[in-house]
Coordinates of C-alpha atoms in Angstrom, one line a residue:
X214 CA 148.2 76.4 105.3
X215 CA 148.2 72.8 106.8
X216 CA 151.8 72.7 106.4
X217 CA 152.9 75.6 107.6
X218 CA 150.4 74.5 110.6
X219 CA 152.5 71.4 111.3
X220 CA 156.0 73.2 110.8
X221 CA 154.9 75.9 113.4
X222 CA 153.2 73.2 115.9
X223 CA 156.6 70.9 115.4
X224 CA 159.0 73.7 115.9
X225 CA 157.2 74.8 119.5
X226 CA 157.7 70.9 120.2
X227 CA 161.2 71.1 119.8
X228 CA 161.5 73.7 122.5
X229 CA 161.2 71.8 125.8
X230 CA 163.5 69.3 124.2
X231 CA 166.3 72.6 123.7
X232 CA 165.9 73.3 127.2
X233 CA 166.4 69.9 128.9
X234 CA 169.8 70.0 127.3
X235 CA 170.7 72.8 128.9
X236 CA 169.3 71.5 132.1
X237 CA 169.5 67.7 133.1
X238 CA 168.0 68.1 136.3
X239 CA 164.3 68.0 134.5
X240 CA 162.5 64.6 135.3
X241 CA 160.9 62.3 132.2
X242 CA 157.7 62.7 133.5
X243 CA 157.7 66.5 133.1
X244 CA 159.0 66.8 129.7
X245 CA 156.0 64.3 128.4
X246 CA 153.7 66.8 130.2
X247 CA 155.0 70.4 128.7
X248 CA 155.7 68.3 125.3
X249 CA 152.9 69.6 122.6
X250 CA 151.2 66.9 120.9
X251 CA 150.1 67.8 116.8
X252 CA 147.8 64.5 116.2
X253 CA 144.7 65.5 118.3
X254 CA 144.2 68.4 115.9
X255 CA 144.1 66.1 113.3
X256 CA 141.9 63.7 115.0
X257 CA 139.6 66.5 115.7
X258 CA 139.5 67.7 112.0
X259 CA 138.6 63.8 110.8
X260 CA 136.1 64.0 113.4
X261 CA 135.1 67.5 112.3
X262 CA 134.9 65.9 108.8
X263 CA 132.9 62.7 109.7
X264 CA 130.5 64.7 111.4
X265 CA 130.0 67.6 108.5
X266 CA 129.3 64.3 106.4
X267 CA 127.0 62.8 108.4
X268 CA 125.0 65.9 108.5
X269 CA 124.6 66.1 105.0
X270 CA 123.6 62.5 104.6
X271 CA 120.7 63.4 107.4
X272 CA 119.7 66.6 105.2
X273 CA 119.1 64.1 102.0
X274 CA 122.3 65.3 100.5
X275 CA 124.6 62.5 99.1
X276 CA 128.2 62.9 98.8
X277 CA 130.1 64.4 96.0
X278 CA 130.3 61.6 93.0
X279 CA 132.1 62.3 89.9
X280 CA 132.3 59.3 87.4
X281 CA 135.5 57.8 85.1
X282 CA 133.6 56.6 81.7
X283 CA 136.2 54.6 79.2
X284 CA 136.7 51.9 77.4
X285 CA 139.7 49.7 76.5
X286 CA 141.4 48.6 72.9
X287 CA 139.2 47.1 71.0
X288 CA 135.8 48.1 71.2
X289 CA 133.2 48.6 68.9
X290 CA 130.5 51.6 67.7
X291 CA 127.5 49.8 69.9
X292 CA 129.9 49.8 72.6
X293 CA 130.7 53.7 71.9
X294 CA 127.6 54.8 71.6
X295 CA 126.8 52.8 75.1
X296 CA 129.5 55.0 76.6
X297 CA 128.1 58.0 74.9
X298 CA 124.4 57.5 75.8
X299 CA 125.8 57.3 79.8
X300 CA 127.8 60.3 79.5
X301 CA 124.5 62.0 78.3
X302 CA 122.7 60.3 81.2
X303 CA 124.8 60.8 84.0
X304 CA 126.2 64.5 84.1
X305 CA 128.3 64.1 87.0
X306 CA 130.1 61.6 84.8
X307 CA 133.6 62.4 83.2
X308 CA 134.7 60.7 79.7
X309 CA 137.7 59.6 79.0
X310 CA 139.6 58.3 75.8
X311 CA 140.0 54.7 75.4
X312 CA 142.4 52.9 77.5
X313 CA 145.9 51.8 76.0
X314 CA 146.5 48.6 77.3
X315 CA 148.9 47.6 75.2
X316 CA 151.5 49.6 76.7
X317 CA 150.0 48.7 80.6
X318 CA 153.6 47.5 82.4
X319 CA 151.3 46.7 86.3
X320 CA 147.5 46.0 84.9
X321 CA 144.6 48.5 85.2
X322 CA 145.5 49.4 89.1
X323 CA 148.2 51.9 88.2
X324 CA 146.9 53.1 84.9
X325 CA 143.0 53.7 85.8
X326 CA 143.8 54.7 90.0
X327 CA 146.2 57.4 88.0
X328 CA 143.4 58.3 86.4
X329 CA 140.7 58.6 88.8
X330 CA 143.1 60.7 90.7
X331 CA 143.9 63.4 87.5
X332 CA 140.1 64.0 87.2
X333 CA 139.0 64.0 90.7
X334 CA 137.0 60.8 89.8
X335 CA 135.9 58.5 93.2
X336 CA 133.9 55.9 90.8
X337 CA 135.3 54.2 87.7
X338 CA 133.3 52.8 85.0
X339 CA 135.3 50.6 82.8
X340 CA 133.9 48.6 80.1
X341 CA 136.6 46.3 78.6
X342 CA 136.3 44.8 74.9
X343 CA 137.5 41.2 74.2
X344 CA 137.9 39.2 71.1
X345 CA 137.7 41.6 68.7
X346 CA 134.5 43.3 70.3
X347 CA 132.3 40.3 70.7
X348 CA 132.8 39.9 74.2
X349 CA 132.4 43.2 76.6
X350 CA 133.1 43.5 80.5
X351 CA 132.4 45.9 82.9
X352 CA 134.2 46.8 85.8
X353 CA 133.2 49.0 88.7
X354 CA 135.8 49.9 91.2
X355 CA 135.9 52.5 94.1
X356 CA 139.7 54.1 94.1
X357 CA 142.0 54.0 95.7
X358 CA 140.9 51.0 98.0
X359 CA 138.3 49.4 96.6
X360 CA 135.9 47.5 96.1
X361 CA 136.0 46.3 92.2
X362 CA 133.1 44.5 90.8
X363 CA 133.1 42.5 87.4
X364 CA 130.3 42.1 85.2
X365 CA 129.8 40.9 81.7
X366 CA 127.3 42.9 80.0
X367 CA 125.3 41.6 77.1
X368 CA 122.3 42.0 75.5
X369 CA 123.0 45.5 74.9
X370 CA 120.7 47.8 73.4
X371 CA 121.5 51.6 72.4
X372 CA 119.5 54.7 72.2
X373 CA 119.4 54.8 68.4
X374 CA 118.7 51.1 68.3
X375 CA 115.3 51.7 70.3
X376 CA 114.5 54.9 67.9
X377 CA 113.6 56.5 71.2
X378 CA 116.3 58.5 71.8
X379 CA 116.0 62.2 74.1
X380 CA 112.0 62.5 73.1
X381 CA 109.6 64.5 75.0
X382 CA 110.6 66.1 78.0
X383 CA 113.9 64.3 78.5
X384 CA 116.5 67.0 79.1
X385 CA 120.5 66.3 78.8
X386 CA 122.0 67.0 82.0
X387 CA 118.8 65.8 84.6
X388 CA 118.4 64.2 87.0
X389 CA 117.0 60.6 87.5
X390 CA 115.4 58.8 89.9
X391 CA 117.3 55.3 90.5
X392 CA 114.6 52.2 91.8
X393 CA 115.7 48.9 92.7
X394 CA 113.0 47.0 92.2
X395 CA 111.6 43.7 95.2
X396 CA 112.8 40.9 92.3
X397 CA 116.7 42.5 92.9
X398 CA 116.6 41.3 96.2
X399 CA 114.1 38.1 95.8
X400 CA 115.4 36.8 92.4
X401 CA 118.8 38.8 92.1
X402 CA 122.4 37.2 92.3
X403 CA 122.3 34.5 94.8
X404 CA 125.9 35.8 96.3
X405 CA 125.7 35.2 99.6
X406 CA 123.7 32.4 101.4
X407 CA 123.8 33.6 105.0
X408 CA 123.1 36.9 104.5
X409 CA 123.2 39.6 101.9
X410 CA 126.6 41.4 102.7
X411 CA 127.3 40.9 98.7
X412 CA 124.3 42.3 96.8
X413 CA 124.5 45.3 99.2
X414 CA 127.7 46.3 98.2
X415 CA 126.7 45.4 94.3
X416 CA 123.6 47.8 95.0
X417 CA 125.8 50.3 96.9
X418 CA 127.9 50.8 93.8
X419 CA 125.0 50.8 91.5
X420 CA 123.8 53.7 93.4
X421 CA 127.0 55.6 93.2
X422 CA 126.9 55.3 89.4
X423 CA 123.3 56.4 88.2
X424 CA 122.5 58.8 91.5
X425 CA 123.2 62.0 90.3
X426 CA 124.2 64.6 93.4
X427 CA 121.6 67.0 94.1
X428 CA 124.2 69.7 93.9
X429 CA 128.2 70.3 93.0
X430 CA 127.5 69.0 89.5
X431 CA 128.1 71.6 86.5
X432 CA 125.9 71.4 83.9
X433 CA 123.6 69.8 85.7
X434 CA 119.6 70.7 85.5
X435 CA 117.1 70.9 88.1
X436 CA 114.7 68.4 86.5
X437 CA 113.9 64.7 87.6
X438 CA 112.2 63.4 84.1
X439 CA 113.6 59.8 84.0
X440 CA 113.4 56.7 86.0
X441 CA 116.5 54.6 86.0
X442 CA 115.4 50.5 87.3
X443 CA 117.2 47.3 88.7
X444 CA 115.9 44.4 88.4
X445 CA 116.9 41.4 89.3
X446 CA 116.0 37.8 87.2
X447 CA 117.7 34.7 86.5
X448 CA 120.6 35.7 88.8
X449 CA 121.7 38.6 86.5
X450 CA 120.9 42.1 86.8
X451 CA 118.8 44.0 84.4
X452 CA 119.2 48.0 83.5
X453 CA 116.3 49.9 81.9
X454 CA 116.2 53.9 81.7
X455 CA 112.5 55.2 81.5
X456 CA 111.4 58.6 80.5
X457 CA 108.2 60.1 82.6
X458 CA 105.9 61.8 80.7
X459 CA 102.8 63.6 81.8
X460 CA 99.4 63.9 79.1
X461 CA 98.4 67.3 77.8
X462 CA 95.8 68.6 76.0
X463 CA 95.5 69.7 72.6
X464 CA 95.6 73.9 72.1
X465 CA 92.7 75.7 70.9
X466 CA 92.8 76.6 66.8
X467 CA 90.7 79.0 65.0
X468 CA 87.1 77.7 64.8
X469 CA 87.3 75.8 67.8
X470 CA 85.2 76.6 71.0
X471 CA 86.7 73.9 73.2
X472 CA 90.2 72.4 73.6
X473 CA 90.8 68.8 74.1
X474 CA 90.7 67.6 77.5
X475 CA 93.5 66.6 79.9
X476 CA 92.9 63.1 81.2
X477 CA 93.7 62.9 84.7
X478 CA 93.8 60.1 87.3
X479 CA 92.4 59.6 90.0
X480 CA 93.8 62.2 92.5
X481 CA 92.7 65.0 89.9
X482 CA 96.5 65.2 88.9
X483 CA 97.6 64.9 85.0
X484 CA 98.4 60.7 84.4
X485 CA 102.0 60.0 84.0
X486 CA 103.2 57.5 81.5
X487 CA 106.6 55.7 81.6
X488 CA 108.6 55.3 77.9
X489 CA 111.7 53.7 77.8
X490 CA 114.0 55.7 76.0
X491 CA 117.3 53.3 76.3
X492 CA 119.8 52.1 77.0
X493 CA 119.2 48.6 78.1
X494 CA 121.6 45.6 79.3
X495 CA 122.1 42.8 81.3
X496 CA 124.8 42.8 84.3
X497 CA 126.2 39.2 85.3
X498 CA 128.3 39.6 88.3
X499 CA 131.4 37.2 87.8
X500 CA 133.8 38.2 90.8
X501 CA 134.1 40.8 93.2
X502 CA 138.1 42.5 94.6
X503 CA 138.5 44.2 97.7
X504 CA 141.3 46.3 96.4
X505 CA 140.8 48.5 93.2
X506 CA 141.4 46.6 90.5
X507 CA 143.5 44.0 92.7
X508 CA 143.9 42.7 95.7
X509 CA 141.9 39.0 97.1
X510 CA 138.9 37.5 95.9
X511 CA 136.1 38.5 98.2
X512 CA 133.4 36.4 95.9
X513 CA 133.1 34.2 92.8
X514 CA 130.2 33.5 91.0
X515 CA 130.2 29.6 90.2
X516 CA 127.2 29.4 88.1
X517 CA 129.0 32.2 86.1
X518 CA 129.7 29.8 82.1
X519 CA 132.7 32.2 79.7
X520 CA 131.3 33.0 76.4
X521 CA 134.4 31.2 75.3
X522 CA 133.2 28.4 76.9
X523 CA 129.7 28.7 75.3
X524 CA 131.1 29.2 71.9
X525 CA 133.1 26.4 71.9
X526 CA 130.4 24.0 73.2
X527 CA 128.4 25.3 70.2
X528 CA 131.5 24.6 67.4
X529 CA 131.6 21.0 69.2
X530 CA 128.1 20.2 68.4
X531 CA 128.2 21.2 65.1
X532 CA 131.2 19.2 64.3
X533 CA 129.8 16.1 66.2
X534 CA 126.9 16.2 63.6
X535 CA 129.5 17.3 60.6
X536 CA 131.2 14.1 62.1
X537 CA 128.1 11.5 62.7
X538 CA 126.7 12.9 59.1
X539 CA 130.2 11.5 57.7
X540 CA 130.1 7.8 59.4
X541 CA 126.7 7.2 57.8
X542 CA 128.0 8.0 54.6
X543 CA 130.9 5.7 54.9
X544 CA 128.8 3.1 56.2
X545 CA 126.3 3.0 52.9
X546 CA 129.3 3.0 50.5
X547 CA 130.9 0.3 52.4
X548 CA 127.5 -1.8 51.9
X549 CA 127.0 -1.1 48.3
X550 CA 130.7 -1.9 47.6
X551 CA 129.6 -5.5 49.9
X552 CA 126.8 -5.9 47.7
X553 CA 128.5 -5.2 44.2
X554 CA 126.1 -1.9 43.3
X555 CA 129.0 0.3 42.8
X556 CA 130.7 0.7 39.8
X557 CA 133.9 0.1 41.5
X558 CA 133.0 -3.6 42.9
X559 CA 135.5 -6.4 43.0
X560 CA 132.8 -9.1 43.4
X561 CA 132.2 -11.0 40.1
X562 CA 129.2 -11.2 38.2
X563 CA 127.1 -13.9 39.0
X564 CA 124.7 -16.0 35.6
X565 CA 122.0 -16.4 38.2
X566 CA 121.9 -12.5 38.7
X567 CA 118.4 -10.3 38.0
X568 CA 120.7 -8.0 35.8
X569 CA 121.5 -10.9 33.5
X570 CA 118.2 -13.1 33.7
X571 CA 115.6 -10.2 32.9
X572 CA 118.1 -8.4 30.2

């Protein structure tokens, strides 16, 4: 319908144009006044748009979200079953088979944009394997434009891992309650020393992960019955997924007169209990791109130290004390061979000797 809009709205501009050829005697400033102009319809439907948004921000509705989940080459079962235990997590959330990047000819802008765009996806979730799984990166971009965030995620803990797994009243397809707790902004990533432009936009795509809509989401279940916190320590960022559970009494069984009692607080409401159900891992914001997947550096982190560069600091102090352990051994045979203890000796025996005196 929009295009037959424009094709209409462009041949009635073409109309005044026929006629001035027909007559010359028409003025310039005429022909700009009769002439139709098509973009302040379109203006007025961005407006119409921006405004219809803003509404529904006011109301408490956020705006649709649908998440990319993959993972490149490479990666291992934890690192599945972290992408799995999301999936089950997030329900607005859209998996995807790993990423070939063998066969990548322009980087992960063409391929994952490509993506987002065949699934409808505004937020991509990449985790990227290195070295043969032991290394594992996330990257958090916002297509087409941008932002991208990098992280490298460690410390990662699974569902099965904890044995907690979807217990109690943790349904599949919920929603969750994300908190950022004070320490994210007190003890957080130190990105930005006048002012805290950068965490804002780390906590701004946080949110559009683990914030499920309230509605547009299939499958989705009209529950809140997990807790999903951010904190922030040591300059890294730390994920933990809590399940809220409420005490109940025991039932009644034959016999029994009375039923246990339910303990409640002090508001006369059942007491709620937090469990942490998983998964759990660290976030350590490395740089952050203002295009998707591309584009300039907007931030570095300088404090940020490679695993590479970690493990190979750890192989050079082991062979500094392989090496030191060595020169002490060459240094005691070179003094027996001095003294003449070894068996090999070319010093001469001596009559004055305590070998050949107390024989």
């Amino acid at each position: 319908m929009a295009a037959v809009y424009k094709s209409i709205s462009k041949k009635k501009a073409r109309q005044p144009v026929e006629e001035v050829d027909e007559d010359m005697d028409m003025e310039m400033e005429d022909l700009l006044d009769d002439a139709d102009d098509t973009t302040d319809s379109e203006e007025d439907e961005e407006e119409d748009r921006i405004a219809a948004a803003k509404k529904q921000l006011a109301a408490g509705f956020m705006p649709k979200t649908r998440v990319l989940i993959l993972t490149s080459r490479g990666a291992s079962y934890r690192h599945r079953h972290l992408m799995s235990d999301l999936c089950a997590l997030l329900p607005h959330a859209h998996k995807e088979t790993k990423l070939d990047t063998k066969k990548k000819t322009a980087g992960y802008n063409l391929l994952l944009n490509s993506l987002a765009d065949l699934h409808s996806c505004n937020v991509i979730f990449f985790l990227e394997a290195r070295k043969n799984g032991q290394d594992l990166y996330l990257w958090l971009a916002r297509p087409p434009n941008g932002p991208t965030i990098k992280f490298h995620l460690n410390n990662l803990h699974t569902m099965g891992e904890l044995g907690a797994g979807f217990a109690g009243n943790c349904l599949k397809g919920g929603r969750g309650i994300v908190v950022f707790d004070r320490s994210f902004d007190e003890q957080g990533p130190d990105m930005a020393a006048p002012g805290s432009e950068y965490r804002a936009l780390i906590r701004e795509m946080l949110r559009g992960v683990f914030c499920v809509p309230k509605r547009g989401v299939k499958g989705m279940k009209p529950f809140v019955d997990r807790i999903i916190g951010i904190f922030g320590v040591d300059g890294k960022i730390w994920i933990r997924v809590y399940e809220i559970r409420e005490s109940e009494g025991g039932a009644k069984k034959d016999g029994e007169e009375t039923a246990k009692t339910v303990p409640k607080g002090k508001d006369g409401l059942p007491e709620v209990s937090l469990v942490e159900i998983g998964p759990r891992f660290v976030l350590t914001p490395i740089v952050i791109l203002e295009g998707s997947f591309g584009g300039p550096v907007i931030y570095e982190n300088k404090e940020y130290v490679s695993p590479n560069q970690v493990r190979r600091e750890i192989r050079m102090s082991k062979a500094g004390r392989y090496s030191q352990r060595r020169d002490v051994q060459t240094d005691r045979v070179a003094k027996r061979t001095d003294l003449g203890l070894s068996d090999n000796s070319s010093r001469k025996p001596d009559a004055m000797e305590t070998r050949k005196l107390f024989a």
